[in-house]
CSV table of C-alpha atoms in Angstrom, one decimal:
chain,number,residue,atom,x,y,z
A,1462,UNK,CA,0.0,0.0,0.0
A,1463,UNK,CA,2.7,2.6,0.7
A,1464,UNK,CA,4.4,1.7,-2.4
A,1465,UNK,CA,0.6,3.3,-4.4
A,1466,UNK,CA,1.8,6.4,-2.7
A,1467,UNK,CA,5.4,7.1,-4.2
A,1468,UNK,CA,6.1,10.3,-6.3
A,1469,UNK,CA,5.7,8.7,-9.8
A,1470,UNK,CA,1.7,8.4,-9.6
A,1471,UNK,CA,1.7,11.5,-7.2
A,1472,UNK,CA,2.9,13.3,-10.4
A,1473,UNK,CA,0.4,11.8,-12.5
A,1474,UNK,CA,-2.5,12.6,-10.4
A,1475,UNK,CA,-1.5,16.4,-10.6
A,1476,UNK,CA,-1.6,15.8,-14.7
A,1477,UNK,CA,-5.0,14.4,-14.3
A,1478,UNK,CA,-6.3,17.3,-11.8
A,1479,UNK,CA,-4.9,19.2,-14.4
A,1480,UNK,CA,-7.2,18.0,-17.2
A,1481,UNK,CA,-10.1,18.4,-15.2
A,1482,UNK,CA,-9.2,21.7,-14.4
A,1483,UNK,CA,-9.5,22.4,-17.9
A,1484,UNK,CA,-13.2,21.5,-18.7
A,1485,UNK,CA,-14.3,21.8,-15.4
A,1486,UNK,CA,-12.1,25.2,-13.5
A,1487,UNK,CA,-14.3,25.4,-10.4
A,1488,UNK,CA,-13.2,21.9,-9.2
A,1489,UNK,CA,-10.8,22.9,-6.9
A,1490,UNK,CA,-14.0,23.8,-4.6
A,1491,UNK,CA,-14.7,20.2,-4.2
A,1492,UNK,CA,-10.8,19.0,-4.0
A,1493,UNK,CA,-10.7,16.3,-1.6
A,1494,UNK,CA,-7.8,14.6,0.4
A,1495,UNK,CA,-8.2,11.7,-0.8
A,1496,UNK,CA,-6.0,9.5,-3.1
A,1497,UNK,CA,-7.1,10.4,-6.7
A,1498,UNK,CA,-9.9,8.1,-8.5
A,1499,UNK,CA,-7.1,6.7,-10.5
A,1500,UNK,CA,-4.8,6.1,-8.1
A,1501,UNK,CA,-7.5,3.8,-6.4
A,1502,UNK,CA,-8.7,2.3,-10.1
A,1503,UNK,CA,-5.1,1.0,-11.0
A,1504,UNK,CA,-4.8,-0.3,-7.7
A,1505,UNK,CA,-7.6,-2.4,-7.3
A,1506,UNK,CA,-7.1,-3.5,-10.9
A,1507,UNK,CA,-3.4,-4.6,-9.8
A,1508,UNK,CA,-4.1,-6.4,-6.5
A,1509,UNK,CA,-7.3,-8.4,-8.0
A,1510,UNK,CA,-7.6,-8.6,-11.9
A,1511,UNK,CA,-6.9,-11.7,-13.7
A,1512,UNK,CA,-4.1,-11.4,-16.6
A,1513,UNK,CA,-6.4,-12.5,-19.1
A,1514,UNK,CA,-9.7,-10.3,-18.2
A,1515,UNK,CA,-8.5,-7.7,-15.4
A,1516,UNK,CA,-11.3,-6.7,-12.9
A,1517,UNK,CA,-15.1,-6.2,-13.4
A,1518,UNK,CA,-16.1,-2.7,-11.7
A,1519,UNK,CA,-18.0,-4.3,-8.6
A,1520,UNK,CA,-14.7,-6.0,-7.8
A,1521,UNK,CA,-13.1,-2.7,-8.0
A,1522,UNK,CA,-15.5,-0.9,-6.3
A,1523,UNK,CA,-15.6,-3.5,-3.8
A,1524,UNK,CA,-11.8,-3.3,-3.2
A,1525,UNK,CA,-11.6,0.4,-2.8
A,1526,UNK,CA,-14.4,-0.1,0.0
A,1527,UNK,CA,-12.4,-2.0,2.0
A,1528,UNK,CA,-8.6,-0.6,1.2
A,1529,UNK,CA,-9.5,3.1,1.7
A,1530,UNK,CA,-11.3,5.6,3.9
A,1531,UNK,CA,-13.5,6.9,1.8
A,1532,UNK,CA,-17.2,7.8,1.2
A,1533,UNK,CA,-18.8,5.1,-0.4
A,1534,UNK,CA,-22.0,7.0,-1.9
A,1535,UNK,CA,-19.8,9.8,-3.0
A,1536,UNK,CA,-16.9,7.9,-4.7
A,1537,UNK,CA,-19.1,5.9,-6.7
A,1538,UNK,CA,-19.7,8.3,-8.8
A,1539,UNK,CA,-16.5,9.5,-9.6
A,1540,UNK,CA,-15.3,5.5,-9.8
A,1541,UNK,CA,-17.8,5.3,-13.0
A,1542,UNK,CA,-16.6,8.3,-14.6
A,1543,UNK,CA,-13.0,7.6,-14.3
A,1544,UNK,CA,-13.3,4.4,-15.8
A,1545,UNK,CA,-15.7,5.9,-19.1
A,1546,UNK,CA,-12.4,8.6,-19.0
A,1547,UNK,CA,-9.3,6.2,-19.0
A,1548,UNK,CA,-11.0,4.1,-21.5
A,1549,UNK,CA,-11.0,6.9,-23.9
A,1550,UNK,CA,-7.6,8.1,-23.6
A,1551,UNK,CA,-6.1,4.8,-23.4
A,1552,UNK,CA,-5.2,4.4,-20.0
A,1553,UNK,CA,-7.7,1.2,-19.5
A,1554,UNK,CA,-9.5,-1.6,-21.5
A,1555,UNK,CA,-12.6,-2.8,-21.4
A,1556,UNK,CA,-11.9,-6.7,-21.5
A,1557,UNK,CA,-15.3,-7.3,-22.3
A,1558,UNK,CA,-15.7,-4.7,-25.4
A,1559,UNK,CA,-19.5,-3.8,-23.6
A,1560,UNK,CA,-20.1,-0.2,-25.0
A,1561,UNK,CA,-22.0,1.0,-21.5
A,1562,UNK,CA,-19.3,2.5,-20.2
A,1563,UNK,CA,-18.3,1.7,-16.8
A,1564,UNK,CA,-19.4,-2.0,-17.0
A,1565,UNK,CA,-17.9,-5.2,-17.5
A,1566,UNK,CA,-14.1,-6.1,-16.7
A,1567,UNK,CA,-11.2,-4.0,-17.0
A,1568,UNK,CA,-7.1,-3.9,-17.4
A,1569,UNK,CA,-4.6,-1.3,-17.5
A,1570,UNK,CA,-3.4,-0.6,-20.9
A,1571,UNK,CA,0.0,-1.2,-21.6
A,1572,UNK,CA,0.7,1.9,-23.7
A,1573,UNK,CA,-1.6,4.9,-22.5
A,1574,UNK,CA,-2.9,6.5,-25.7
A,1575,UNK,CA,-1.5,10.0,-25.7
A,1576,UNK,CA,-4.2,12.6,-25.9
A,1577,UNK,CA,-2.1,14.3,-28.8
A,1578,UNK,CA,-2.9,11.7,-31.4
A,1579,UNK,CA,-6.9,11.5,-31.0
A,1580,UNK,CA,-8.3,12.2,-34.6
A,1581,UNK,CA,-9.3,15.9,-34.3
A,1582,UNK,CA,-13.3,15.7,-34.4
A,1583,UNK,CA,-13.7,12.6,-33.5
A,1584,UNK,CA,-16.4,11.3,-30.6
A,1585,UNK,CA,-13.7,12.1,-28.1
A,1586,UNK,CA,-13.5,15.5,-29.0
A,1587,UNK,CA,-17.5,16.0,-29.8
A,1588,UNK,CA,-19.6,18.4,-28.2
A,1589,UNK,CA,-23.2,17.4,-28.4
A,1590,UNK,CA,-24.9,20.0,-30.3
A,1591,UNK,CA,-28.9,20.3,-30.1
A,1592,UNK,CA,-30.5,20.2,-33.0
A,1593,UNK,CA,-31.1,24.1,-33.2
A,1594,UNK,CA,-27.6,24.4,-33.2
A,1595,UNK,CA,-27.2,22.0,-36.0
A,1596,UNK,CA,-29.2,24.2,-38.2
A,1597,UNK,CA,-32.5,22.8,-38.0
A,1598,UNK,CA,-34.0,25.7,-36.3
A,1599,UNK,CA,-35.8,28.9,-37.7
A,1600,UNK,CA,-32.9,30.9,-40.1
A,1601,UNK,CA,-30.5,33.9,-38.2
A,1602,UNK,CA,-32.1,32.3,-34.4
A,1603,UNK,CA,-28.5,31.1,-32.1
A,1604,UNK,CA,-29.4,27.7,-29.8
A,1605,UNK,CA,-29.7,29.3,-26.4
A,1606,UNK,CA,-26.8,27.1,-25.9
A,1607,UNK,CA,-24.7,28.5,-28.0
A,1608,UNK,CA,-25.6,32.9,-27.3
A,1609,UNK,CA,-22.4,34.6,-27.6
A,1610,UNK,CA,-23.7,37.3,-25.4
A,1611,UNK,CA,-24.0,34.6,-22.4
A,1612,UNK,CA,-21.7,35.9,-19.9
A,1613,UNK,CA,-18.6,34.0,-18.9
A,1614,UNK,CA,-18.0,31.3,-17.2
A,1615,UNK,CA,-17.1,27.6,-16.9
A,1616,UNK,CA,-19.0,26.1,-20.2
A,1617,UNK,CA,-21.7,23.3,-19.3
A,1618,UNK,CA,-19.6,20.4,-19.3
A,1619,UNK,CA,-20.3,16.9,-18.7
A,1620,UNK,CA,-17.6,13.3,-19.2
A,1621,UNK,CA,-20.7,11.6,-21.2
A,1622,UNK,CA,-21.3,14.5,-24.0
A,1623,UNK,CA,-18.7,13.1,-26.4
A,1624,UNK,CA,-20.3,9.7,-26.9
A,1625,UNK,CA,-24.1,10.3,-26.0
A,1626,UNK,CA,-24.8,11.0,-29.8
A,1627,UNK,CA,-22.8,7.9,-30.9
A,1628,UNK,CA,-25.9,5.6,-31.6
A,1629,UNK,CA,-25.6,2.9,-33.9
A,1630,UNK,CA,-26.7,-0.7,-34.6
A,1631,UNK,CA,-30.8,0.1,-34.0
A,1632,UNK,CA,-33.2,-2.1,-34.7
A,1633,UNK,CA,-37.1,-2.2,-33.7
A,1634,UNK,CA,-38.7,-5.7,-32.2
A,1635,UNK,CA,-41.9,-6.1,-30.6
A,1636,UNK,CA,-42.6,-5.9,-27.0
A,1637,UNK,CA,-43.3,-8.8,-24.9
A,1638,UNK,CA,-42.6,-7.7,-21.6
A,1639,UNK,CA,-41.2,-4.7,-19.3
A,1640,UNK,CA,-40.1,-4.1,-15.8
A,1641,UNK,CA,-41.3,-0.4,-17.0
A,1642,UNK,CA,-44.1,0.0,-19.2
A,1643,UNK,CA,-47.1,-2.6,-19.2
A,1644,UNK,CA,-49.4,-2.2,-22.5
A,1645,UNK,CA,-53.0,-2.5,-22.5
A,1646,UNK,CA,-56.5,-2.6,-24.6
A,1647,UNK,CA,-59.3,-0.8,-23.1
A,1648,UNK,CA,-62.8,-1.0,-24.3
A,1649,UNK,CA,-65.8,0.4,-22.9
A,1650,UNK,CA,-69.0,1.9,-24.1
A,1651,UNK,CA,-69.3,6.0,-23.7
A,1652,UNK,CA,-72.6,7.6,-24.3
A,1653,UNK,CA,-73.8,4.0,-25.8
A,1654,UNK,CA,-71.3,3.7,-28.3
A,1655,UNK,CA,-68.5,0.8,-28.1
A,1656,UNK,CA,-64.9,1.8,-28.1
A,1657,UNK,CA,-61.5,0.5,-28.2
A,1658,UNK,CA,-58.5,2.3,-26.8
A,1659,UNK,CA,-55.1,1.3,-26.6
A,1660,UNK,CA,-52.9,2.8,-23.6
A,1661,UNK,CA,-49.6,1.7,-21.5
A,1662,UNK,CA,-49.2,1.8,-17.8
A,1663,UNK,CA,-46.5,4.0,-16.3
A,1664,UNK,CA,-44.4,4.6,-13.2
A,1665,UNK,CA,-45.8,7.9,-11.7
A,1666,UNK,CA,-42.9,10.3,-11.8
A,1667,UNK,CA,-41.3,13.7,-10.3
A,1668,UNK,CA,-39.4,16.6,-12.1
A,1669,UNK,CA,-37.9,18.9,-10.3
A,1670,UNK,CA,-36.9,22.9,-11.5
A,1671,UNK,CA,-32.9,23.6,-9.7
A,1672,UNK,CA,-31.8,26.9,-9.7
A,1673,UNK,CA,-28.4,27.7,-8.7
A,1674,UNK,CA,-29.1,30.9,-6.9
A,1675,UNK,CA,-25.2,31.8,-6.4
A,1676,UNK,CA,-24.5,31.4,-10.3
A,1677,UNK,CA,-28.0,32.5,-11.2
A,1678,UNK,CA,-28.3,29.7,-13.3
A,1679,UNK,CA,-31.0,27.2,-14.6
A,1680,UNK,CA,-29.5,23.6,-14.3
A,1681,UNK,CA,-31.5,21.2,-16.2
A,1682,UNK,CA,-30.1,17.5,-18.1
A,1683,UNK,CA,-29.4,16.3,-21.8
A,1684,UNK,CA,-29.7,12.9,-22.5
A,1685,UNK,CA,-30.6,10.8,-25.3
A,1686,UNK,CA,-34.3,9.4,-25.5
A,1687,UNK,CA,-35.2,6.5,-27.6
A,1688,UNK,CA,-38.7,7.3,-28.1
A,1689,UNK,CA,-37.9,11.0,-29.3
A,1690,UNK,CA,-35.4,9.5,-31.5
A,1691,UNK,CA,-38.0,7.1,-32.9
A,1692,UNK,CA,-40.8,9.4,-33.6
A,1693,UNK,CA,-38.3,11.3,-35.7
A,1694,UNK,CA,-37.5,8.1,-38.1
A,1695,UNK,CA,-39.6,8.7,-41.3
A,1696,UNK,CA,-42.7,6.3,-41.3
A,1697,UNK,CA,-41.5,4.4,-44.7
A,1698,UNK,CA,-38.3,4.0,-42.8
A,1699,UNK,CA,-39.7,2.3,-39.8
A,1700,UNK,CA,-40.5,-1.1,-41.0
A,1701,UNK,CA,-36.8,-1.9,-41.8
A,1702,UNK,CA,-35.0,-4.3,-39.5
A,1703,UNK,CA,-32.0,-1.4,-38.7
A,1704,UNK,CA,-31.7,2.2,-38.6
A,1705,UNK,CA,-30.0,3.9,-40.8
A,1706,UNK,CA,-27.7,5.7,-38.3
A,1707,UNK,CA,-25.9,8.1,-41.2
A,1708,UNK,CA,-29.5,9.2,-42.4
A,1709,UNK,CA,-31.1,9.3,-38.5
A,1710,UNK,CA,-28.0,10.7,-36.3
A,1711,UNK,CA,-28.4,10.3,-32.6
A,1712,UNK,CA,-28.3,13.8,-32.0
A,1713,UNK,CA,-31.9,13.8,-33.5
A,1714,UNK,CA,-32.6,12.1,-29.9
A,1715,UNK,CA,-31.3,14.1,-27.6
A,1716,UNK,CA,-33.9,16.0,-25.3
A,1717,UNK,CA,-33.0,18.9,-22.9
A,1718,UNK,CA,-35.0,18.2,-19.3
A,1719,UNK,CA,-35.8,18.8,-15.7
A,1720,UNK,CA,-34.0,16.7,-13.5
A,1721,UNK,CA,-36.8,13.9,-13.0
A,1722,UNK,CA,-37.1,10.1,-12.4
A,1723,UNK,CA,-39.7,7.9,-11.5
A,1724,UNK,CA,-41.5,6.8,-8.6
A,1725,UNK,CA,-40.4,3.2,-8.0
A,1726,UNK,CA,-39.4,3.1,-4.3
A,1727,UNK,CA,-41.3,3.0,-0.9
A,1728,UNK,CA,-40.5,6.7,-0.2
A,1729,UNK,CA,-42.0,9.9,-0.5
A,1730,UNK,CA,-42.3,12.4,-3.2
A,1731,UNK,CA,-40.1,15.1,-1.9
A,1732,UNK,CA,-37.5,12.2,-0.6
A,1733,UNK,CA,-37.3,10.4,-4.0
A,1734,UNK,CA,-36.8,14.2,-5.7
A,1735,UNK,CA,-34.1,14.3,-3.5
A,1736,UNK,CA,-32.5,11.1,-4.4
A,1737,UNK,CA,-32.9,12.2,-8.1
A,1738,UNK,CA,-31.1,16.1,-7.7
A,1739,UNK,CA,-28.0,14.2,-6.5
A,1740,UNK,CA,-27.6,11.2,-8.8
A,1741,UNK,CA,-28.3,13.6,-11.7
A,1742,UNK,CA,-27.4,16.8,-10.9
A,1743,UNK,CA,-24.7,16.2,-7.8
A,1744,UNK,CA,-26.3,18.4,-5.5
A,1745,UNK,CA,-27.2,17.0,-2.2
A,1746,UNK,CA,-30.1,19.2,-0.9
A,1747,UNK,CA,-32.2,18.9,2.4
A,1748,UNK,CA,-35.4,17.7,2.0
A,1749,UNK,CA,-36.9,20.8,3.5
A,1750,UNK,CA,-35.4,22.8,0.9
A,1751,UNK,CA,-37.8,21.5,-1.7
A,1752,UNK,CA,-41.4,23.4,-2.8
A,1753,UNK,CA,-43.9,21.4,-4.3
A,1754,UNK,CA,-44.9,23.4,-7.7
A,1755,UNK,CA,-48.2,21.0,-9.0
A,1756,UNK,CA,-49.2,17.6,-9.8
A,1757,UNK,CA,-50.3,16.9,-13.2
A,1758,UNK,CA,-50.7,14.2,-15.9
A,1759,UNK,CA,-48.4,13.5,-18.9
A,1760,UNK,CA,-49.0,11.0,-22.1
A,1761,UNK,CA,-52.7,11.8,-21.8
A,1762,UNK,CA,-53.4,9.8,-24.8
A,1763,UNK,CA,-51.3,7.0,-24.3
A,1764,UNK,CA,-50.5,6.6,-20.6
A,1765,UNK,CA,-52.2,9.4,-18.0
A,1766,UNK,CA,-49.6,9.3,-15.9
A,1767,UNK,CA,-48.7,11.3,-13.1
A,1768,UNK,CA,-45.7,13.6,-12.5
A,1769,UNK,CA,-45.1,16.0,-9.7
A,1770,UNK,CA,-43.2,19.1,-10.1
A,1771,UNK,CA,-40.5,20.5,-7.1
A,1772,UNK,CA,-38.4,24.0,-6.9
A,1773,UNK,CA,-35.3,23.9,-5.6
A,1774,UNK,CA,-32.9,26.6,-4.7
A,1775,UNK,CA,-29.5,25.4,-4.7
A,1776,UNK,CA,-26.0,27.0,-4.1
A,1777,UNK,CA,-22.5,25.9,-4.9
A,1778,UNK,CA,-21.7,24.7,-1.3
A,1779,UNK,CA,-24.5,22.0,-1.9
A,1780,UNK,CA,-22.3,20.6,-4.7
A,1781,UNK,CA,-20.9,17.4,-4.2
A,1782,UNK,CA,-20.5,15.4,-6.9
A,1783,UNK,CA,-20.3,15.4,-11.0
A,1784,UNK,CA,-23.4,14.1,-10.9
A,1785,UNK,CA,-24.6,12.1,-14.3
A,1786,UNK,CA,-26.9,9.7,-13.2
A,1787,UNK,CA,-26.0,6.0,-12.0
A,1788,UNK,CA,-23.7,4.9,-15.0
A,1789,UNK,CA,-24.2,1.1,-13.3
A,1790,UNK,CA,-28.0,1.7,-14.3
A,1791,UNK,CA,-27.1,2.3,-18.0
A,1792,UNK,CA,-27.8,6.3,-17.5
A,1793,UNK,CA,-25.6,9.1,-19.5
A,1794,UNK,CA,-26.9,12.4,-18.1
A,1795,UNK,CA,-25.4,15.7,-19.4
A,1796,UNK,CA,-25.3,18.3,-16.4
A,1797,UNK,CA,-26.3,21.9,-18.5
A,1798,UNK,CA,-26.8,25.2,-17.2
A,1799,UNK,CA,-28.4,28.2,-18.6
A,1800,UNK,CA,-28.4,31.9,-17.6
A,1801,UNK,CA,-31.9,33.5,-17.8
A,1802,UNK,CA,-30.8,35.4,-21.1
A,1803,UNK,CA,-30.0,31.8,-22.6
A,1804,UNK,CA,-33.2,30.6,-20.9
A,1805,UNK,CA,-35.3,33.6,-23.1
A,1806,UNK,CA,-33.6,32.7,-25.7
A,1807,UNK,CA,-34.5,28.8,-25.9
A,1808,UNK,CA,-38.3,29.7,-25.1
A,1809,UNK,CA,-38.3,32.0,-28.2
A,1810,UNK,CA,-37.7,29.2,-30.5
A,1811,UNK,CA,-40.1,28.4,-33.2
A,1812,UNK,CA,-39.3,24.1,-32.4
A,1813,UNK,CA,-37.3,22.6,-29.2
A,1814,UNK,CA,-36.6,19.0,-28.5
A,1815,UNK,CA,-37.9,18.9,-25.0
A,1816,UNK,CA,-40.6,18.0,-23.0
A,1817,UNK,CA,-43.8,19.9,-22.6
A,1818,UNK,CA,-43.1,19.8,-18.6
A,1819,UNK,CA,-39.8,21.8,-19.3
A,1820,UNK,CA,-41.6,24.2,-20.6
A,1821,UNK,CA,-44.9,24.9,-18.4
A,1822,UNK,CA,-41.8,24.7,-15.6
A,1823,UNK,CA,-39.5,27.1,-17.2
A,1824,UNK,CA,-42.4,29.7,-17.7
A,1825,UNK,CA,-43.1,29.4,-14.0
A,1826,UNK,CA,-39.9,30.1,-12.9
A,1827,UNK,CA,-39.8,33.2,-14.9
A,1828,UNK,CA,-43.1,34.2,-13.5
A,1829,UNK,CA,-42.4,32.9,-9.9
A,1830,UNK,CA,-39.0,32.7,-8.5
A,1831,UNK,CA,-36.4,34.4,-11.3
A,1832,UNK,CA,-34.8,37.2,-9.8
A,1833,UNK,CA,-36.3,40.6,-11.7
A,1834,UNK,CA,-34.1,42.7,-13.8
């Protein structure tokens, strides 16, 4: 163990704090004592991988539990992202080739891929662009995203954005069965007529409206929705057995969102919304913090369900993680902030890839809690 600690990989956590410091400047805030994530990673993978397919992530996980003091709901996190990060610059393998990230087993790569000799704009070098800012919006409008009159500021940033887009290999097959959505037939007779309708069954659900009070900032998540992505898929191009990924890009899936996840716990509403604001957004908020906005049904033609809508009033000393989402769980959450400027801006679009939610709850914050000119 006292060997892990010698100047060599002292020197190369600096590089790496380095690197952050560059996407992300304001993580010196949340600098802990600790031994860096990658420090910890290469250990694990050293003291318990197998030559021929290294160390799967629980092992790891499970090894840096019991070899050093640290937090275990708060280094997960950062465990996950490490991993997604060293496998694109080389420094690990994913024995198992599985495309999801942190999952599956992993060894150290014998030649570190130097960050000099990515292809320049590649996936590793992508920033996901909406699809505003890829042109499809109304002529001479800027993405709200992209308003060169924002003021400055660390850029939203997130270590999933340069491969959320890279969809390929989609195909369609029917549904037999879901641990989410449960499909149904209803008929009935209304007003002595008989009718047929066909519906699914949801989760109920809660979104929740941050505000970073100290930046002044909107924070809200990107991620890449297969159902959005569908509906965009021309209809004659729906029956074939693949996607044409070239022709249907996964940018043309990406929605921008309130924080939000469903109600699939024996918990409350505001405790659950809670839960949610840290895995996705790394801010860990006190439940009393949180104001319940309204209750209200989404999918009204298909599923009726119910979603409850929270404000929250955060500030930068609540921060305590990335955030992201639970990478373990399959999710790739992009963290995005937007000034109030940026936030005008979006709502003036003519066509946005979002949520009807997002915007009932955007236009309530204006009216309700933005701070006035």
């Amino acid at each position: 163990m006292e060997a892990a600690t010698e100047a060599p990989e002292e020197a190369n956590h600096q590089g790496l704090e380095y690197q952050w410091s560059v996407v992300r400047p304001r993580k010196k805030k949340y600098k802990s004592s600790r031994p860096s994530t990658s420090h910890m990673v290469h250990d694990a993978i050293n003291k318990i991988g197998s030559e021929e397919k290294g160390a799967s992530v629980q092992k790891i996980k499970k090894y840096i539990y019991a070899n050093y003091k640290v937090d275990i709901k708060k280094i997960d996190v950062y465990i996950n992202r490490y991993i997604k990060k060293a496998i694109k610059d080389g420094e690990l393998i994913n024995s198992t080739r599985l495309r999801s990230g942190a999952i599956g087993f992993f060894k150290i790569a014998a030649k570190p891929k130097p960050a000099e000799h990515r292809r320049s704009g590649g996936a590793e070098n992508r920033r996901v662009r909406t699809p505003a800012e890829e042109g499809r919006g109304a002529p001479g409008r800027l993405s709200a995203l992209q308003d060169p009159k924002q003021e400055k500021g660390p850029p939203p940033s997130s270590s999933v954005t340069a491969v959320m887009d890279l969809i390929d290999e989609v195909s369609l097959q029917p549904l037999t069965t879901s641990q989410f959505v449960t499909p149904y037939r209803m008929t009935y007779r209304q007003n002595d007529v008989e009718k047929i309708w066909d519906l699914v069954s949801l989760h109920e659900s809660v979104s929740i409206i941050i505000f970073n009070s100290d930046r002044k900032k909107i924070v809200l998540v990107r991620q890449f929705r297969p159902a959005v992505y569908y509906s965009g898929i021309a209809p004659e191009d729906r029956g074939r057995s693949t996607v044409d990924t070239v022709k249907y890009p996964g940018i043309r899936g990406l929605t921008l969102e309130f924080c939000a996840g469903i109600v699939d716990k024996s918990k409350n509403l505001v405790e659950i919304a809670k839960e949610e604001v840290l895995e996705e957004c790394g801010y860990d908020v006190p439940v009393e913090k949180f104001e319940q906005v309204i209750t209200y049904r989404s999918g009204v033609g298909v599923s009726g369900d119910r979603q409850t809508m929270f404000y929250v009033d955060v500030t930068d000393a609540m921060k305590v993680s990335d955030g992201g989402g639970i990478a373990d769980e399959g999710e790739m959450i992009e963290v995005v902030e937007m000034s109030i400027t940026e936030l005008r801006v979006f709502l003036n679009q003519p066509e946005v890839n979002c949520p009807g939610g997002l915007l009932f709850g955007l236009m309530w914050f204006l009216q309700h809690k933005a701070p006035k000119d």
